[in-house]
CSV table of C-alpha atoms and ligand atoms in Angstrom, one decimal:
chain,number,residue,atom,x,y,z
F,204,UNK,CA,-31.1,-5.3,-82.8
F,205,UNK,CA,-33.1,-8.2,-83.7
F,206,UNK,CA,-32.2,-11.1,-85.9
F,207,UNK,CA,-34.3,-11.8,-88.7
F,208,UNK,CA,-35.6,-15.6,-88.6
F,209,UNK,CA,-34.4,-15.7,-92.6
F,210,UNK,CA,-30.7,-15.0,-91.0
F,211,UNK,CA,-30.5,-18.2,-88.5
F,212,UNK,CA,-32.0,-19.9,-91.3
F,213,UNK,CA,-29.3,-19.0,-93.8
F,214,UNK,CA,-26.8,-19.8,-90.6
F,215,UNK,CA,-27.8,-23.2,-90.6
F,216,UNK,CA,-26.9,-23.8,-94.3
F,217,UNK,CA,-24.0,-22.2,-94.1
F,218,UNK,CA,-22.8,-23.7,-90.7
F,219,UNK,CA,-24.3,-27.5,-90.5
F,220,UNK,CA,-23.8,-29.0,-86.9
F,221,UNK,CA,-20.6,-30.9,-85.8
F,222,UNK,CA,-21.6,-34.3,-84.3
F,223,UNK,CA,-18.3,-36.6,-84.1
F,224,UNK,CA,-15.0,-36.2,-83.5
F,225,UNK,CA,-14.7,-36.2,-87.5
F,226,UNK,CA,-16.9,-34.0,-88.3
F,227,UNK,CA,-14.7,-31.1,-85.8
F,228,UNK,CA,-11.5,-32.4,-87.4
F,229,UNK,CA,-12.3,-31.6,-90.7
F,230,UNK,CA,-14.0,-28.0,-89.4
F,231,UNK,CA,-10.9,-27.3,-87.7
F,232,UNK,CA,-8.7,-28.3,-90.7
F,233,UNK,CA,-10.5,-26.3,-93.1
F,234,UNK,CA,-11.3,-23.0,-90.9
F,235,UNK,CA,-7.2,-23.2,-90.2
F,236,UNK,CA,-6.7,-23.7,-94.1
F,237,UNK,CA,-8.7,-20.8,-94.8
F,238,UNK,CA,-6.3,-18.5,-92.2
F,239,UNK,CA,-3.4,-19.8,-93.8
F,240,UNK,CA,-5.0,-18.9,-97.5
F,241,UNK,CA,-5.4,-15.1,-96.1
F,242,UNK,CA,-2.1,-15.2,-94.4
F,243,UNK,CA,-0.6,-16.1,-97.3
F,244,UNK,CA,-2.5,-13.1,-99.4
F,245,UNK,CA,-1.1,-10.6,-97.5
F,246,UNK,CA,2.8,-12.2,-96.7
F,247,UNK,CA,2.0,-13.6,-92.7
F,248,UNK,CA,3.2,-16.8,-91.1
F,249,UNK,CA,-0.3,-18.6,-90.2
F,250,UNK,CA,1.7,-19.4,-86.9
F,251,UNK,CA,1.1,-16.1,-85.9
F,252,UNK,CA,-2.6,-16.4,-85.6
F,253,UNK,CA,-4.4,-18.2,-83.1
F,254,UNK,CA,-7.9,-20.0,-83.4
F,255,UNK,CA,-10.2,-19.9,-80.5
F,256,UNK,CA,-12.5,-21.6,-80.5
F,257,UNK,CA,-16.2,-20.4,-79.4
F,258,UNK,CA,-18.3,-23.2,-77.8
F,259,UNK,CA,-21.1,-20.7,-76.2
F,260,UNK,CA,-24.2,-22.4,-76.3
F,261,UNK,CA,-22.6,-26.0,-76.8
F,262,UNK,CA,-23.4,-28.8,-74.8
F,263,UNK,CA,-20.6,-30.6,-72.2
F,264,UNK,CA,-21.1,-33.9,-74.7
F,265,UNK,CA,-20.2,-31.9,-78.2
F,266,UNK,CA,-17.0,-29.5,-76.7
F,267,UNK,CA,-15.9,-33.1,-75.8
F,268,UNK,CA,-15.6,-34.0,-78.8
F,269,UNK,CA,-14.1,-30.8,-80.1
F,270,UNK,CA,-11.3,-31.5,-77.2
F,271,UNK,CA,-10.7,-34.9,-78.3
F,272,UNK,CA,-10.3,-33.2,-82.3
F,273,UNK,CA,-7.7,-30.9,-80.3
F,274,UNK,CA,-8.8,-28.4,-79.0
F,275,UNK,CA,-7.6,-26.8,-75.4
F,276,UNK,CA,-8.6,-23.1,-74.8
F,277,UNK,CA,-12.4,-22.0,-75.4
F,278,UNK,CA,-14.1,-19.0,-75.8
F,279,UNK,CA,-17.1,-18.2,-73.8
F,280,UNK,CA,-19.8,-15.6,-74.0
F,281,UNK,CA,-21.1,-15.5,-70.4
F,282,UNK,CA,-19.4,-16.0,-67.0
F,283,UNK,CA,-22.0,-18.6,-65.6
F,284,UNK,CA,-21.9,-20.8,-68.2
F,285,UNK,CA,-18.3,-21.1,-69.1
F,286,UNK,CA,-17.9,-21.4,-65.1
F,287,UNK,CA,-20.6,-24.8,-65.1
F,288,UNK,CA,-18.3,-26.0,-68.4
F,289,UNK,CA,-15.4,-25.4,-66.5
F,290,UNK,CA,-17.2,-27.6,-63.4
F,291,UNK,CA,-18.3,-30.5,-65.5
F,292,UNK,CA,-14.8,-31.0,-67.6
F,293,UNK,CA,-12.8,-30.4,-64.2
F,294,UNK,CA,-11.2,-33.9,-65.8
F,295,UNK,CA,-10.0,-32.3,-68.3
F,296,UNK,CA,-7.1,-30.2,-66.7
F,297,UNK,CA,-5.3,-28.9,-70.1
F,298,UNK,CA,-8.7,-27.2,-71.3
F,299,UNK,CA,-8.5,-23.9,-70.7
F,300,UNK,CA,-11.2,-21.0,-70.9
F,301,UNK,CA,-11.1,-17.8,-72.1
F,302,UNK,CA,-14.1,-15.2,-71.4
F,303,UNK,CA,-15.1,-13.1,-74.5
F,304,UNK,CA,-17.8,-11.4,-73.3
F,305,UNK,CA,-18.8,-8.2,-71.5
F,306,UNK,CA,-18.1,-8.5,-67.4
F,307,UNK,CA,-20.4,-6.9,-64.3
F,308,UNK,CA,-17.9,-6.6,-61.8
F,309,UNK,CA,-20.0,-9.1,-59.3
F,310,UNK,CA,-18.9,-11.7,-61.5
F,311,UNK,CA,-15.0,-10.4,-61.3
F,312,UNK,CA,-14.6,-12.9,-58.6
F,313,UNK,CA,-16.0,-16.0,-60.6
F,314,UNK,CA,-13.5,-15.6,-63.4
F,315,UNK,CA,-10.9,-14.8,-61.4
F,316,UNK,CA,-11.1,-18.4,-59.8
F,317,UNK,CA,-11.2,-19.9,-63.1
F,318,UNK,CA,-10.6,-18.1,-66.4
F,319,UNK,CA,-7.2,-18.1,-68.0
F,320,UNK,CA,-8.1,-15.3,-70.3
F,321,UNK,CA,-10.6,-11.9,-70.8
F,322,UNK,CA,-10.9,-10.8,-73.9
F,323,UNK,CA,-13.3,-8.0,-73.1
F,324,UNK,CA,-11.9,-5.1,-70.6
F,325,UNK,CA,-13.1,-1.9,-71.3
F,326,UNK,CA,-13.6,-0.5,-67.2
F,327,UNK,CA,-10.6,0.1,-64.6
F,328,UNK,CA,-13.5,-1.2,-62.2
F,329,UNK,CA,-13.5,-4.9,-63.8
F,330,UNK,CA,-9.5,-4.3,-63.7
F,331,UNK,CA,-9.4,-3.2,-60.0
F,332,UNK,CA,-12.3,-6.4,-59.5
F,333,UNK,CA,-10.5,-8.7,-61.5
F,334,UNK,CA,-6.6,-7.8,-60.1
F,335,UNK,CA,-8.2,-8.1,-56.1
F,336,UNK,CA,-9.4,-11.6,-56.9
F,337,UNK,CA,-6.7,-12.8,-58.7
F,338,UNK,CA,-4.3,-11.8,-55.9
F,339,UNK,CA,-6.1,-13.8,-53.4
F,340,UNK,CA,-6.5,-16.4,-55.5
F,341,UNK,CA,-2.6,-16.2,-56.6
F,342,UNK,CA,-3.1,-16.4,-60.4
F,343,UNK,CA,-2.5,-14.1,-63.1
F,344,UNK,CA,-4.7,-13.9,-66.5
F,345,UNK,CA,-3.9,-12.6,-70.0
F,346,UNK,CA,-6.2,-9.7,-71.2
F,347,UNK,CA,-7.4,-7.7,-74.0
F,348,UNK,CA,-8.9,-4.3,-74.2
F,349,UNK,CA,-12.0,-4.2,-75.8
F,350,UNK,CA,-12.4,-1.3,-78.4
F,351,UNK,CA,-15.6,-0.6,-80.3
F,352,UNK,CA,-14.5,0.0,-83.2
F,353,UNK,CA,-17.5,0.1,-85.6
F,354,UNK,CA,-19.3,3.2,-83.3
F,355,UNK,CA,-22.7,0.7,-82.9
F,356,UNK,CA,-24.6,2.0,-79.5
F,357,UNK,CA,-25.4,-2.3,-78.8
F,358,UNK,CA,-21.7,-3.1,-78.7
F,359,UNK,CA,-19.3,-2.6,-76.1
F,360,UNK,CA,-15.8,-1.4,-75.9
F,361,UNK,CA,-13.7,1.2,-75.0
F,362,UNK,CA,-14.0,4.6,-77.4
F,363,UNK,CA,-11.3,4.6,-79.9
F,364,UNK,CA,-10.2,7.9,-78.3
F,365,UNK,CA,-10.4,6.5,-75.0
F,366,UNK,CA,-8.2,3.9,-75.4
F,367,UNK,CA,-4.6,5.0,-74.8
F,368,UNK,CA,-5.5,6.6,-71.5
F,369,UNK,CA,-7.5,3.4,-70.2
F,370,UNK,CA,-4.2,1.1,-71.3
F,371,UNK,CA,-1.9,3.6,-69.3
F,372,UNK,CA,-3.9,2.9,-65.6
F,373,UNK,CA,-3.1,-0.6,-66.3
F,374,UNK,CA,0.6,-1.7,-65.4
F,375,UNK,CA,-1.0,-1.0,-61.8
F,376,UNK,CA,-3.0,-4.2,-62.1
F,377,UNK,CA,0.1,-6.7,-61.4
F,378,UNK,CA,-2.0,-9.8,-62.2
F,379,UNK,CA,-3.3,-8.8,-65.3
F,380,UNK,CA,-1.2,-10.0,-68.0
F,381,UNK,CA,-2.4,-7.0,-71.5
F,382,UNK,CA,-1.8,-8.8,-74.6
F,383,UNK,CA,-3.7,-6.4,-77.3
F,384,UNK,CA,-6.8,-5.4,-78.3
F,385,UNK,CA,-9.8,-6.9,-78.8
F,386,UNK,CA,-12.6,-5.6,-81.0
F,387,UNK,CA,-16.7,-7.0,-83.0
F,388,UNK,CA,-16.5,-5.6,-86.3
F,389,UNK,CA,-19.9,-4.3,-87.6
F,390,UNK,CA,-22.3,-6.9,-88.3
F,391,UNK,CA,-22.4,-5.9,-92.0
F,392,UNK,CA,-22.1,-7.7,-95.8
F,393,UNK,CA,-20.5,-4.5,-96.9
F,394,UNK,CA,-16.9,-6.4,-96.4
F,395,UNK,CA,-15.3,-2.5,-96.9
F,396,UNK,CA,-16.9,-1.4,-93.9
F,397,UNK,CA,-16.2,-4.9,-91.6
F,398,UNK,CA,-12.3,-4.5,-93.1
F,399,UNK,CA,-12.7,-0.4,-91.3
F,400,UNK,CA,-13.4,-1.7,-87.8
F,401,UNK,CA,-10.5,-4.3,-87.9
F,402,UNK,CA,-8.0,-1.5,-90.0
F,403,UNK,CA,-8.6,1.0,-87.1
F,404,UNK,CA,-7.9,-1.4,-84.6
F,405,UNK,CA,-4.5,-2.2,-85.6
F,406,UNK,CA,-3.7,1.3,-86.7
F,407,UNK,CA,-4.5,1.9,-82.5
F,408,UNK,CA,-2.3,-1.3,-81.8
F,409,UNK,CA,0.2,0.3,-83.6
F,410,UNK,CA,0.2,3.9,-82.1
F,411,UNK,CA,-0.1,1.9,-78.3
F,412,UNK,CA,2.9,-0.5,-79.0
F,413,UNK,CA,4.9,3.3,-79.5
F,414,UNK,CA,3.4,4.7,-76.7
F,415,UNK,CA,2.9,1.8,-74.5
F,416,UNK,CA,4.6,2.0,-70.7
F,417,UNK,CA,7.7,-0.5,-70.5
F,418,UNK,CA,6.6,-3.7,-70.0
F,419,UNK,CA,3.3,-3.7,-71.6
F,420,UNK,CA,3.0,-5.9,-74.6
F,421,UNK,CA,0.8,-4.4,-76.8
F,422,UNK,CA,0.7,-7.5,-79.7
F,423,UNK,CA,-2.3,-8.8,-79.8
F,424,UNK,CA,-5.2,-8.4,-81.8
F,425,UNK,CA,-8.1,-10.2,-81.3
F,426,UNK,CA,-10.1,-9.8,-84.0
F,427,UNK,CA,-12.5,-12.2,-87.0
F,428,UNK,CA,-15.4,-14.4,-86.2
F,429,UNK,CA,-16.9,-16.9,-88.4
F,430,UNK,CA,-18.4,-14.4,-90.8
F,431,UNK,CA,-15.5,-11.9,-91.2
F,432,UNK,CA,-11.7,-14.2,-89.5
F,433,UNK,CA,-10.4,-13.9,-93.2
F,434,UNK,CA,-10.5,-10.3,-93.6
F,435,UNK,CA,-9.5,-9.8,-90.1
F,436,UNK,CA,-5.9,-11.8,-90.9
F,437,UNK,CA,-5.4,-9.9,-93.7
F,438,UNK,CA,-5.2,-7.1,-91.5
F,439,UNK,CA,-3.5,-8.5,-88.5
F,440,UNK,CA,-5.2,-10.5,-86.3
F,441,UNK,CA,-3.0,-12.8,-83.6
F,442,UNK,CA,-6.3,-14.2,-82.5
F,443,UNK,CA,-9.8,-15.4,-84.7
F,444,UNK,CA,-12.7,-16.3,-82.4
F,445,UNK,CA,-14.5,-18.8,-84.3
F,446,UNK,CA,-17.7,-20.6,-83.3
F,447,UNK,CA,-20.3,-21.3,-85.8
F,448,UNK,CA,-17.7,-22.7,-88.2
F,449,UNK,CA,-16.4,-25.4,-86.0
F,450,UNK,CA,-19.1,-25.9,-83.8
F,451,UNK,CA,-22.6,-25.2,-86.0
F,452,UNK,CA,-24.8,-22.8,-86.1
F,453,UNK,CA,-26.3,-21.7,-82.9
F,454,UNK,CA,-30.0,-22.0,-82.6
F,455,UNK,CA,-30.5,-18.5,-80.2
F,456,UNK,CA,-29.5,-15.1,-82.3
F,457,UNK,CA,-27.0,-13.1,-81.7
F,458,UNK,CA,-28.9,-10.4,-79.9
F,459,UNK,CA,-28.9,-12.6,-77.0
F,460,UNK,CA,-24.7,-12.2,-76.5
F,461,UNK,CA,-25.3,-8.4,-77.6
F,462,UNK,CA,-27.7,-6.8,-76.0
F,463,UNK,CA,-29.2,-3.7,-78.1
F,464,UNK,CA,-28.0,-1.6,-74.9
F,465,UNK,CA,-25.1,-1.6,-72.9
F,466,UNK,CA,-26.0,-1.8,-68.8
D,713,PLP,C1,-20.0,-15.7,-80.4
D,713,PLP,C2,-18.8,-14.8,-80.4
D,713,PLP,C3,-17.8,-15.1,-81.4
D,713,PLP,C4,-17.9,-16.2,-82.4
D,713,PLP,O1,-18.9,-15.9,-83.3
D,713,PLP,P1,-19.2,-17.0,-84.5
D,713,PLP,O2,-20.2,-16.4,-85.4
D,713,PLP,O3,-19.8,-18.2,-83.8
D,713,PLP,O4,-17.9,-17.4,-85.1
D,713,PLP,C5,-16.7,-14.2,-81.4
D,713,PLP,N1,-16.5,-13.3,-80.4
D,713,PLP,C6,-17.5,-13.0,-79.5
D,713,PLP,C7,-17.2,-11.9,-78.5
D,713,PLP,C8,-18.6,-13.8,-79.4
D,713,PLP,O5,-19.5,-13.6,-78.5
């Protein structure tokens, strides 16, 4: 999938950079307005949805100043870089990090030491990785199961079909905390077709949450990015992961996070 050079133009209209504490204040206010204006479409409490933040690609001097406009968890796209943010703003103990993006399990052991969230399980093998390390490192971390929702070969995810089975295998993994489901809508304009991907993965959530084992909370649904968070809190989402409309527009495409082929 490659991005067109007219769509990171467009991006850079639409999503000018933040470059003072200000200028994240008011992106922050107004990307948390907008969730409460589709919360308030559809009947929700905006206090049941989360913003997290995406700083992928952002430098150590501009996530800064996003924490000094408030913000405390991050999401990040790829283990190595989150884990050299996570080096640099050791100073910053309350700033947590939460990894969004697909995991080999050689780098189970890196997030285990420092993540306090993975938003992107889709293999027992990263749970069996991730649990070991964790349990030698005596944390615990919150979890979402990636499902792949919009039947694209370049994303990743668990099958829709294959999802209740996976969920079942996991109350073995004591130090994984499963909070929901996490899912990339189709990269599309055709909003019908985006509002699909995040309608079937509440419609699982919902089936799970009967079928779940005891003690699994099945809540959460991680679901909206910059283009699409309002239609994905009209249809449930606990969590938005927003980066473009706090941060700016990122100068490398998309492509780069999703590769056109799963390895
Ligand atoms: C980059 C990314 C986002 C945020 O995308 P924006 O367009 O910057 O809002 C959300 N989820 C995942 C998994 C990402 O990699």
């Amino acid at each position: 999938m490659d991005v067109q050079p007219e769509e990171s133009q467009a991006a850079r209209v639409l999503y000018p950079q933040a470059v003072t504490v200000e200028d994240f204040t008011r992106n922050l206010a107004a990307v948390r307005a907008r969730i409460a204006a589709a919360c308030q479409r559809v009947g929700r409490d905006p206090a049941e949805v989360r913003l997290l933040p995406v700083s992928k690609t952002v430098d150590e001097a501009h996530i800064r100043l996003s924490y000094a406009a408030g913000c405390r968890m991050l999401g990040e796209n790829k283990v190595q870089e989150a884990f050299g943010k996570w080096q640099a703003m050791a100073d910053l103990p309350d700033l947590r990090w939460s990894v969004i993006g697909h995991l080999q399990s050689n780098k189970a052991r890196r997030v285990a030491q420092f993540a306090a969230e993975f938003q992107a399980l889709d293999r027992l093998r990263i749970a069996r990785a991730l649990d070991r390390h964790l349990q030698a490192e005596g944390r615990e971390m919150d979890v979402y199961v990636q499902v792949n929702t919009s039947g694209e070969a370049s994303k990743y995810g668990l099958h829709p079909d294959d999802v209740s089975s996976f969920v079942a295998e996991l109350p073995a993994f004591k130090s994984l905390r499963v909070r929901g489901l996490m899912t990339l809508a189709l990269l599309s304009s055709d909003e019908e077709r985006v509002r699909a991907c995040f309608v079937l993965l509440r419609t699982l959530r919902d089936r799970l949450r009967q079928e779940a084992p005891p003690g699994l909370a099945m809540d959460g649904l991680s679901m909206g990015m910059s283009g699409d968070f309002e239609l994905a809190v009209e249809e449930g989402a606990t969590v938005v992961r927003v980066g473009q409309a706090i941060y700016g527009a990122r100068a490398l495409p998309d492509s780069y996070y999703w590769p056109a082929s799963p390895g």
